[in-house]
Amino acid sequence: MTEKTEKMDINGALEQKAELVNDVIAAAIKDFGGIPDRLREAIEYTLGAPGKRVRAAIVLWCCEVAAGKVNKDAEIAAAAIEMVHTYSLVHDDLPAMDDDDFRRGRPSCHKAFDEATAILTGDALLTMAFELLSTKISDATKAVEMIKTLAEAAGPAGMVAGQINDLLAQNGTSGNSDDLHNIHINKTAKMFCASALLGAIAGGASEEQKDLLGRFGLKLGLGFQIADDILDVSSNSTQLGKTAGKDAKQGKLTYPSIFGLEQSKEKACQIADEAIGILEPFGQKADVLKELAYLLLRRIR
Ligand code: GRG
């Protein structure tokens, strides 16, 4: 693993970005009129739960890399990707999917409310994200590019594909390391790639910069999912804020199930190194993104 040279408080930097996006999300929800009280309550419950906001931070930092500072378009895009991500968690927790009663350290949406409300909360979060992008981004061309980017990452050849293949693998279909790679790329990495691209688009990045940042996001997302697989084995539910040890119980296709714990850690390190390598052309401007990759690794050591 490449050694870093300068100390940076990446946890503090991540918390700052989380605070910023939490404010943007709260203002955006307030702005949506006509939402029935129970649905609004469930939306606020799920979106207000303490997520790490990693995807939002990637949007904001990639905008900084491209434009030197965060702008309003990046803030809106950061809120939008967290809405889509949160919808996916709400639906994933449902009994028909991963069936988890515990999320972000709290009862999951269908436990705190009921299944129908959780399904509709997910539906609302997904559509709100696209309404936000289509109405609040400053420039129509940028808005369309962002909508396309997010839709492709979250849709039937992206996160939804990853989810159905994940569920099918868990239900007994045999799977190999290629199947596992495809699930992780689709279920998780494409949303990280989209986060990086949304920030790049907001910051007016060149095509070359978008390509680099998108490739970084994809690699980081893959590393993040491998780390998530590892943590499911090596952490407890309190540390995770969700039920630990479920992957093995459900017979899921994961890195530890195919490669074992140690080799999975080595692979995560190698992928983080590759992600950091992609950022080299940006020099110090991308240091915070590199630190994020190091943080990912510290979680599994
Ligand atoms: C329902 C279409 C659909 C997809 C669900 C998100 C997801 C796909 C499944 C949840 C289970 C899982 C392990 C997903 C992989 C992505 C991932 C690691 C999600 C958790 O993301 P974090 O750790 O969560 O960033 P917070 O709560 O911090 O936002």
Short mmCIF file of C-alpha atoms and ligand atoms in Angstrom, two decimals:
data_model
loop_
_atom_site.label_atom_id
_atom_site.label_comp_id
_atom_site.label_asym_id
_atom_site.label_seq_id
_atom_site.Cartn_x
_atom_site.Cartn_y
_atom_site.Cartn_z
CA MET A 1 0.00 0.00 0.00
CA THR A 2 1.31 3.42 -0.97
CA GLU A 3 2.27 5.41 2.16
CA LYS A 4 0.80 8.85 2.52
CA THR A 5 3.12 11.74 3.23
CA GLU A 6 0.93 14.36 4.86
CA LYS A 7 -1.57 14.08 7.68
CA MET A 8 -5.10 15.14 6.90
CA ASP A 9 -8.14 14.87 9.16
CA ILE A 10 -10.21 12.92 6.64
CA ASN A 11 -12.82 11.96 9.23
CA GLY A 12 -13.30 15.62 10.12
CA ALA A 13 -13.43 16.56 6.43
CA LEU A 14 -16.05 13.86 5.82
CA GLU A 15 -18.12 15.08 8.78
CA GLN A 16 -18.04 18.64 7.41
CA LYS A 17 -19.31 17.48 4.04
CA ALA A 18 -21.98 15.35 5.75
CA GLU A 19 -23.18 18.42 7.68
CA LEU A 20 -23.36 20.44 4.49
CA VAL A 21 -25.33 17.80 2.60
CA ASN A 22 -27.62 17.19 5.59
CA ASP A 23 -28.58 20.88 5.47
CA VAL A 24 -29.16 20.72 1.71
CA ILE A 25 -31.28 17.58 2.09
CA ALA A 26 -33.35 19.10 4.92
CA ALA A 27 -33.99 22.25 2.88
CA ALA A 28 -34.88 20.20 -0.21
CA ILE A 29 -37.43 18.07 1.68
CA LYS A 30 -38.98 21.19 3.18
CA ASP A 31 -39.28 22.62 -0.31
CA PHE A 32 -41.33 19.68 -1.61
CA GLY A 33 -44.99 20.56 -1.15
CA GLY A 34 -47.99 18.24 -1.04
CA ILE A 35 -46.36 15.25 0.66
CA PRO A 36 -48.81 13.48 3.02
CA ASP A 37 -47.74 13.70 6.68
CA ARG A 38 -46.99 9.99 7.18
CA LEU A 39 -44.89 9.81 4.03
CA ARG A 40 -43.03 13.02 4.95
CA GLU A 41 -42.33 11.57 8.40
CA ALA A 42 -40.90 8.37 6.88
CA ILE A 43 -38.84 10.34 4.34
CA GLU A 44 -37.41 12.51 7.12
CA TYR A 45 -36.78 9.44 9.30
CA THR A 46 -34.78 7.62 6.64
CA LEU A 47 -32.96 10.55 5.08
CA GLY A 48 -32.26 12.08 8.48
CA ALA A 49 -30.67 8.89 9.85
CA PRO A 50 -26.92 9.13 10.39
CA GLY A 51 -25.49 7.83 7.12
CA LYS A 52 -21.79 8.38 6.42
CA ARG A 53 -22.64 10.45 3.30
CA VAL A 54 -19.61 9.05 1.48
CA ARG A 55 -21.25 9.37 -1.94
CA ALA A 56 -22.22 12.98 -1.28
CA ALA A 57 -18.68 13.79 -0.15
CA ILE A 58 -17.30 12.28 -3.37
CA VAL A 59 -19.62 14.53 -5.41
CA LEU A 60 -18.46 17.61 -3.49
CA TRP A 61 -14.76 16.72 -3.58
CA CYS A 62 -14.79 15.89 -7.28
CA CYS A 63 -16.37 19.27 -7.93
CA GLU A 64 -13.55 20.83 -5.89
CA VAL A 65 -10.96 18.94 -7.94
CA ALA A 66 -12.49 20.22 -11.19
CA ALA A 67 -13.51 23.74 -10.19
CA GLY A 68 -11.42 24.57 -7.11
CA LYS A 69 -14.51 24.90 -4.93
CA VAL A 70 -17.92 23.39 -4.23
CA ASN A 71 -20.79 25.03 -6.09
CA LYS A 72 -24.59 24.88 -5.69
CA ASP A 73 -24.98 22.33 -8.49
CA ALA A 74 -22.64 19.95 -6.64
CA GLU A 75 -24.64 20.44 -3.44
CA ILE A 76 -27.89 19.56 -5.24
CA ALA A 77 -26.28 16.53 -6.91
CA ALA A 78 -24.87 15.38 -3.55
CA ALA A 79 -28.36 15.51 -2.03
CA ALA A 80 -29.81 13.68 -5.05
CA ILE A 81 -27.36 10.78 -4.89
CA GLU A 82 -27.96 10.36 -1.15
CA MET A 83 -31.72 10.19 -1.87
CA VAL A 84 -31.20 7.42 -4.43
CA HIS A 85 -28.78 5.60 -2.14
CA THR A 86 -31.18 5.88 0.81
CA TYR A 87 -34.07 4.56 -1.31
CA SER A 88 -31.94 1.52 -2.14
CA LEU A 89 -31.28 0.87 1.55
CA VAL A 90 -34.96 1.21 2.47
CA HIS A 91 -35.97 -1.28 -0.24
CA ASP A 92 -33.02 -3.59 0.47
CA ASP A 93 -34.09 -3.88 4.11
CA LEU A 94 -37.59 -5.10 3.18
CA PRO A 95 -38.53 -8.72 4.01
CA ALA A 96 -38.75 -9.53 0.26
CA MET A 97 -35.13 -8.49 -0.18
CA ASP A 98 -32.36 -8.56 2.44
CA ASP A 99 -34.83 -8.54 5.35
CA ASP A 100 -33.04 -6.41 7.92
CA ASP A 101 -34.67 -4.76 10.92
CA PHE A 102 -31.75 -2.49 11.69
CA ARG A 103 -30.21 0.27 9.57
CA ARG A 104 -27.98 3.24 10.39
CA GLY A 105 -28.26 2.30 14.05
CA ARG A 106 -32.06 2.54 14.05
CA PRO A 107 -35.04 0.30 13.22
CA SER A 108 -35.25 0.11 9.43
CA CYS A 109 -38.03 2.03 7.71
CA HIS A 110 -40.50 -0.89 7.47
CA LYS A 111 -39.98 -1.59 11.18
CA ALA A 112 -40.40 2.01 12.28
CA PHE A 113 -43.43 2.41 9.99
CA ASP A 114 -44.76 -0.54 7.94
CA GLU A 115 -43.89 -2.33 4.71
CA ALA A 116 -46.21 -0.37 2.44
CA THR A 117 -44.90 2.91 3.82
CA ALA A 118 -41.30 1.73 3.33
CA ILE A 119 -41.96 0.77 -0.30
CA LEU A 120 -43.57 4.14 -0.96
CA THR A 121 -40.79 5.98 0.90
CA GLY A 122 -38.25 4.34 -1.42
CA ASP A 123 -40.38 5.26 -4.44
CA ALA A 124 -40.61 8.84 -3.20
CA LEU A 125 -36.86 9.18 -2.54
CA LEU A 126 -35.98 7.86 -5.98
CA THR A 127 -38.32 10.20 -7.82
CA MET A 128 -37.50 13.19 -5.60
CA ALA A 129 -33.84 12.87 -6.58
CA PHE A 130 -34.63 13.23 -10.27
CA GLU A 131 -37.10 16.06 -9.64
CA LEU A 132 -34.36 17.85 -7.72
CA LEU A 133 -31.85 17.48 -10.55
CA SER A 134 -34.37 18.52 -13.20
CA THR A 135 -35.50 21.65 -11.35
CA LYS A 136 -32.54 22.91 -9.31
CA ILE A 137 -29.43 22.51 -11.47
CA SER A 138 -28.37 25.86 -12.88
CA ASP A 139 -27.83 24.76 -16.47
CA ALA A 140 -30.12 22.51 -18.57
CA THR A 141 -27.27 20.70 -20.36
CA LYS A 142 -25.60 19.88 -17.04
CA ALA A 143 -28.94 18.77 -15.58
CA VAL A 144 -29.59 16.32 -18.43
CA GLU A 145 -26.07 14.90 -18.18
CA MET A 146 -26.48 14.44 -14.43
CA ILE A 147 -29.89 12.79 -14.80
CA LYS A 148 -28.52 10.38 -17.42
CA THR A 149 -25.48 9.59 -15.26
CA LEU A 150 -27.52 8.87 -12.14
CA ALA A 151 -30.24 6.96 -13.99
CA GLU A 152 -27.70 4.67 -15.67
CA ALA A 153 -25.89 3.96 -12.41
CA ALA A 154 -29.05 3.30 -10.37
CA GLY A 155 -31.16 1.61 -13.05
CA PRO A 156 -31.73 -1.86 -14.51
CA ALA A 157 -28.20 -2.22 -15.89
CA GLY A 158 -26.68 -0.72 -12.73
CA MET A 159 -27.67 -0.96 -9.06
CA VAL A 160 -30.95 -2.78 -9.78
CA ALA A 161 -29.05 -5.36 -11.88
CA GLY A 162 -26.57 -5.82 -9.04
CA GLN A 163 -29.37 -6.28 -6.55
CA ILE A 164 -31.26 -8.93 -8.53
CA ASN A 165 -28.07 -10.88 -9.25
CA ASP A 166 -27.12 -10.63 -5.60
CA LEU A 167 -30.51 -12.02 -4.57
CA LEU A 168 -30.36 -14.80 -7.19
CA ALA A 169 -26.87 -15.83 -6.10
CA GLN A 170 -28.00 -15.90 -2.48
CA ASN A 171 -30.93 -18.13 -3.39
CA GLY A 172 -28.64 -21.00 -4.31
CA THR A 173 -27.47 -20.36 -7.89
CA SER A 174 -23.77 -21.12 -7.89
CA GLY A 175 -21.50 -18.14 -8.49
CA ASN A 176 -17.84 -17.62 -9.29
CA SER A 177 -15.47 -14.69 -8.87
CA ASP A 178 -16.63 -13.12 -12.18
CA ASP A 179 -20.25 -13.18 -11.00
CA LEU A 180 -19.14 -11.66 -7.71
CA HIS A 181 -17.19 -8.91 -9.50
CA ASN A 182 -20.20 -8.07 -11.67
CA ILE A 183 -22.53 -7.91 -8.68
CA HIS A 184 -20.20 -5.58 -6.79
CA ILE A 185 -19.58 -3.34 -9.81
CA ASN A 186 -23.30 -3.02 -10.47
CA LYS A 187 -24.65 -2.93 -6.93
CA THR A 188 -22.14 -0.52 -5.43
CA ALA A 189 -19.31 0.69 -7.67
CA LYS A 190 -21.47 2.29 -10.37
CA MET A 191 -23.09 4.58 -7.78
CA PHE A 192 -19.62 5.65 -6.61
CA CYS A 193 -18.63 6.24 -10.24
CA ALA A 194 -21.81 8.31 -10.69
CA SER A 195 -20.97 10.32 -7.54
CA ALA A 196 -17.58 11.24 -8.97
CA LEU A 197 -19.07 12.08 -12.36
CA LEU A 198 -21.83 14.25 -10.86
CA GLY A 199 -19.19 16.28 -9.04
CA ALA A 200 -17.10 16.51 -12.19
CA ILE A 201 -20.10 17.67 -14.24
CA ALA A 202 -21.04 20.24 -11.57
CA GLY A 203 -17.48 21.55 -11.63
CA GLY A 204 -17.35 21.83 -15.44
CA ALA A 205 -14.62 19.17 -15.76
CA SER A 206 -13.09 18.34 -19.16
CA GLU A 207 -13.89 14.96 -20.73
CA GLU A 208 -10.43 13.74 -19.72
CA GLN A 209 -10.98 14.80 -16.09
CA LYS A 210 -14.41 13.14 -16.08
CA ASP A 211 -12.88 9.93 -17.37
CA LEU A 212 -10.25 9.91 -14.60
CA LEU A 213 -12.66 10.79 -11.81
CA GLY A 214 -15.25 8.27 -13.03
CA ARG A 215 -12.64 5.50 -13.13
CA PHE A 216 -11.47 6.50 -9.65
CA GLY A 217 -15.07 6.35 -8.36
CA LEU A 218 -15.66 2.91 -9.86
CA LYS A 219 -12.48 1.49 -8.28
CA LEU A 220 -13.18 3.12 -4.94
CA GLY A 221 -16.71 1.72 -4.99
CA LEU A 222 -15.43 -1.77 -5.66
CA GLY A 223 -12.96 -1.44 -2.77
CA PHE A 224 -15.75 -0.05 -0.57
CA GLN A 225 -17.97 -3.07 -1.28
CA ILE A 226 -15.14 -5.53 -0.60
CA ALA A 227 -14.56 -3.69 2.70
CA ASP A 228 -18.30 -3.94 3.41
CA ASP A 229 -18.11 -7.72 2.82
CA ILE A 230 -15.13 -7.96 5.17
CA LEU A 231 -16.76 -5.84 7.87
CA ASP A 232 -19.85 -8.04 7.78
CA VAL A 233 -17.59 -10.88 8.94
CA SER A 234 -15.24 -8.99 11.26
CA SER A 235 -17.42 -6.33 12.97
CA ASN A 236 -20.41 -6.38 15.25
CA SER A 237 -23.87 -4.92 14.69
CA THR A 238 -23.27 -1.89 16.92
CA GLN A 239 -20.14 -0.94 14.98
CA LEU A 240 -21.93 -1.42 11.66
CA GLY A 241 -25.28 0.13 12.57
CA LYS A 242 -26.88 -2.84 10.78
CA THR A 243 -27.03 -6.57 11.45
CA ALA A 244 -23.55 -8.13 11.22
CA GLY A 245 -22.80 -11.66 10.00
CA LYS A 246 -25.82 -11.81 7.69
CA ASP A 247 -23.96 -12.49 4.44
CA ALA A 248 -22.73 -15.92 5.54
CA LYS A 249 -26.09 -16.76 7.10
CA GLN A 250 -27.86 -15.98 3.83
CA GLY A 251 -25.27 -17.84 1.75
CA LYS A 252 -24.30 -14.65 -0.10
CA LEU A 253 -21.64 -14.40 -2.73
CA THR A 254 -18.98 -12.21 -1.08
CA TYR A 255 -15.22 -11.70 -1.22
CA PRO A 256 -14.61 -13.54 2.08
CA SER A 257 -16.83 -16.45 0.91
CA ILE A 258 -14.77 -16.88 -2.28
CA PHE A 259 -11.28 -15.67 -1.33
CA GLY A 260 -11.20 -15.85 2.48
CA LEU A 261 -10.62 -12.90 4.81
CA GLU A 262 -6.89 -12.29 4.33
CA GLN A 263 -6.94 -12.46 0.54
CA SER A 264 -10.00 -10.19 0.51
CA LYS A 265 -8.07 -7.61 2.56
CA GLU A 266 -5.15 -7.83 0.14
CA LYS A 267 -7.48 -7.34 -2.80
CA ALA A 268 -9.10 -4.30 -1.16
CA CYS A 269 -5.62 -2.79 -0.59
CA GLN A 270 -4.63 -3.43 -4.17
CA ILE A 271 -7.83 -1.84 -5.50
CA ALA A 272 -7.41 1.21 -3.26
CA ASP A 273 -3.86 1.58 -4.57
CA GLU A 274 -5.14 1.40 -8.13
CA ALA A 275 -7.81 3.99 -7.34
CA ILE A 276 -5.18 6.33 -5.89
CA GLY A 277 -2.97 5.77 -8.95
CA ILE A 278 -5.75 6.98 -11.27
CA LEU A 279 -5.70 10.34 -9.48
CA GLU A 280 -1.99 11.02 -10.12
CA PRO A 281 -2.58 13.49 -13.00
CA PHE A 282 -4.44 15.78 -10.55
CA GLY A 283 -1.47 16.05 -8.17
CA GLN A 284 -2.20 17.49 -4.71
CA LYS A 285 -5.62 18.78 -5.79
CA ALA A 286 -6.92 15.22 -5.34
CA ASP A 287 -5.27 14.54 -1.97
CA VAL A 288 -8.58 14.44 -0.13
CA LEU A 289 -9.89 11.73 -2.49
CA LYS A 290 -6.71 9.74 -1.91
CA GLU A 291 -7.24 10.09 1.85
CA LEU A 292 -10.74 8.75 1.42
CA ALA A 293 -9.29 5.61 -0.17
CA TYR A 294 -6.86 5.24 2.77
CA LEU A 295 -9.77 5.67 5.19
CA LEU A 296 -11.57 2.83 3.51
CA LEU A 297 -8.61 0.59 4.18
CA ARG A 298 -8.19 1.67 7.79
CA ARG A 299 -11.77 0.43 8.39
CA ILE A 300 -10.78 -3.15 7.57
CA ARG A 301 -7.36 -3.33 9.27
C1 GRG B 1 -33.05 -2.09 -3.73
C2 GRG B 1 -32.40 -1.59 -6.11
C3 GRG B 1 -32.00 -1.89 -4.74
C4 GRG B 1 -30.70 -1.96 -4.46
C5 GRG B 1 -30.17 -2.19 -3.14
C6 GRG B 1 -27.84 -0.64 -1.42
C7 GRG B 1 -28.18 -2.00 -1.83
C8 GRG B 1 -28.68 -2.24 -3.21
C9 GRG B 1 -28.11 -3.01 -0.96
C10 GRG B 1 -27.74 -2.79 0.47
C11 GRG B 1 -26.76 -3.78 0.92
C12 GRG B 1 -25.38 -3.46 0.45
C13 GRG B 1 -24.28 -4.17 1.11
C14 GRG B 1 -25.21 -2.64 -0.52
C15 GRG B 1 -23.92 -2.31 -1.08
C16 GRG B 1 -23.71 -0.87 -0.97
C17 GRG B 1 -23.43 -0.51 0.43
C18 GRG B 1 -22.15 -0.90 1.03
C19 GRG B 1 -24.35 0.17 1.09
C20 GRG B 1 -24.14 0.76 2.38
O1 GRG B 1 -23.57 2.02 2.13
P1 GRG B 1 -22.94 2.91 3.25
O2 GRG B 1 -22.03 2.08 4.08
O3 GRG B 1 -24.24 3.27 4.10
O4 GRG B 1 -22.36 4.12 2.61
P2 GRG B 1 -24.62 4.63 4.86
O5 GRG B 1 -25.70 4.20 5.82
O6 GRG B 1 -23.39 5.13 5.58
O7 GRG B 1 -25.11 5.58 3.82
#
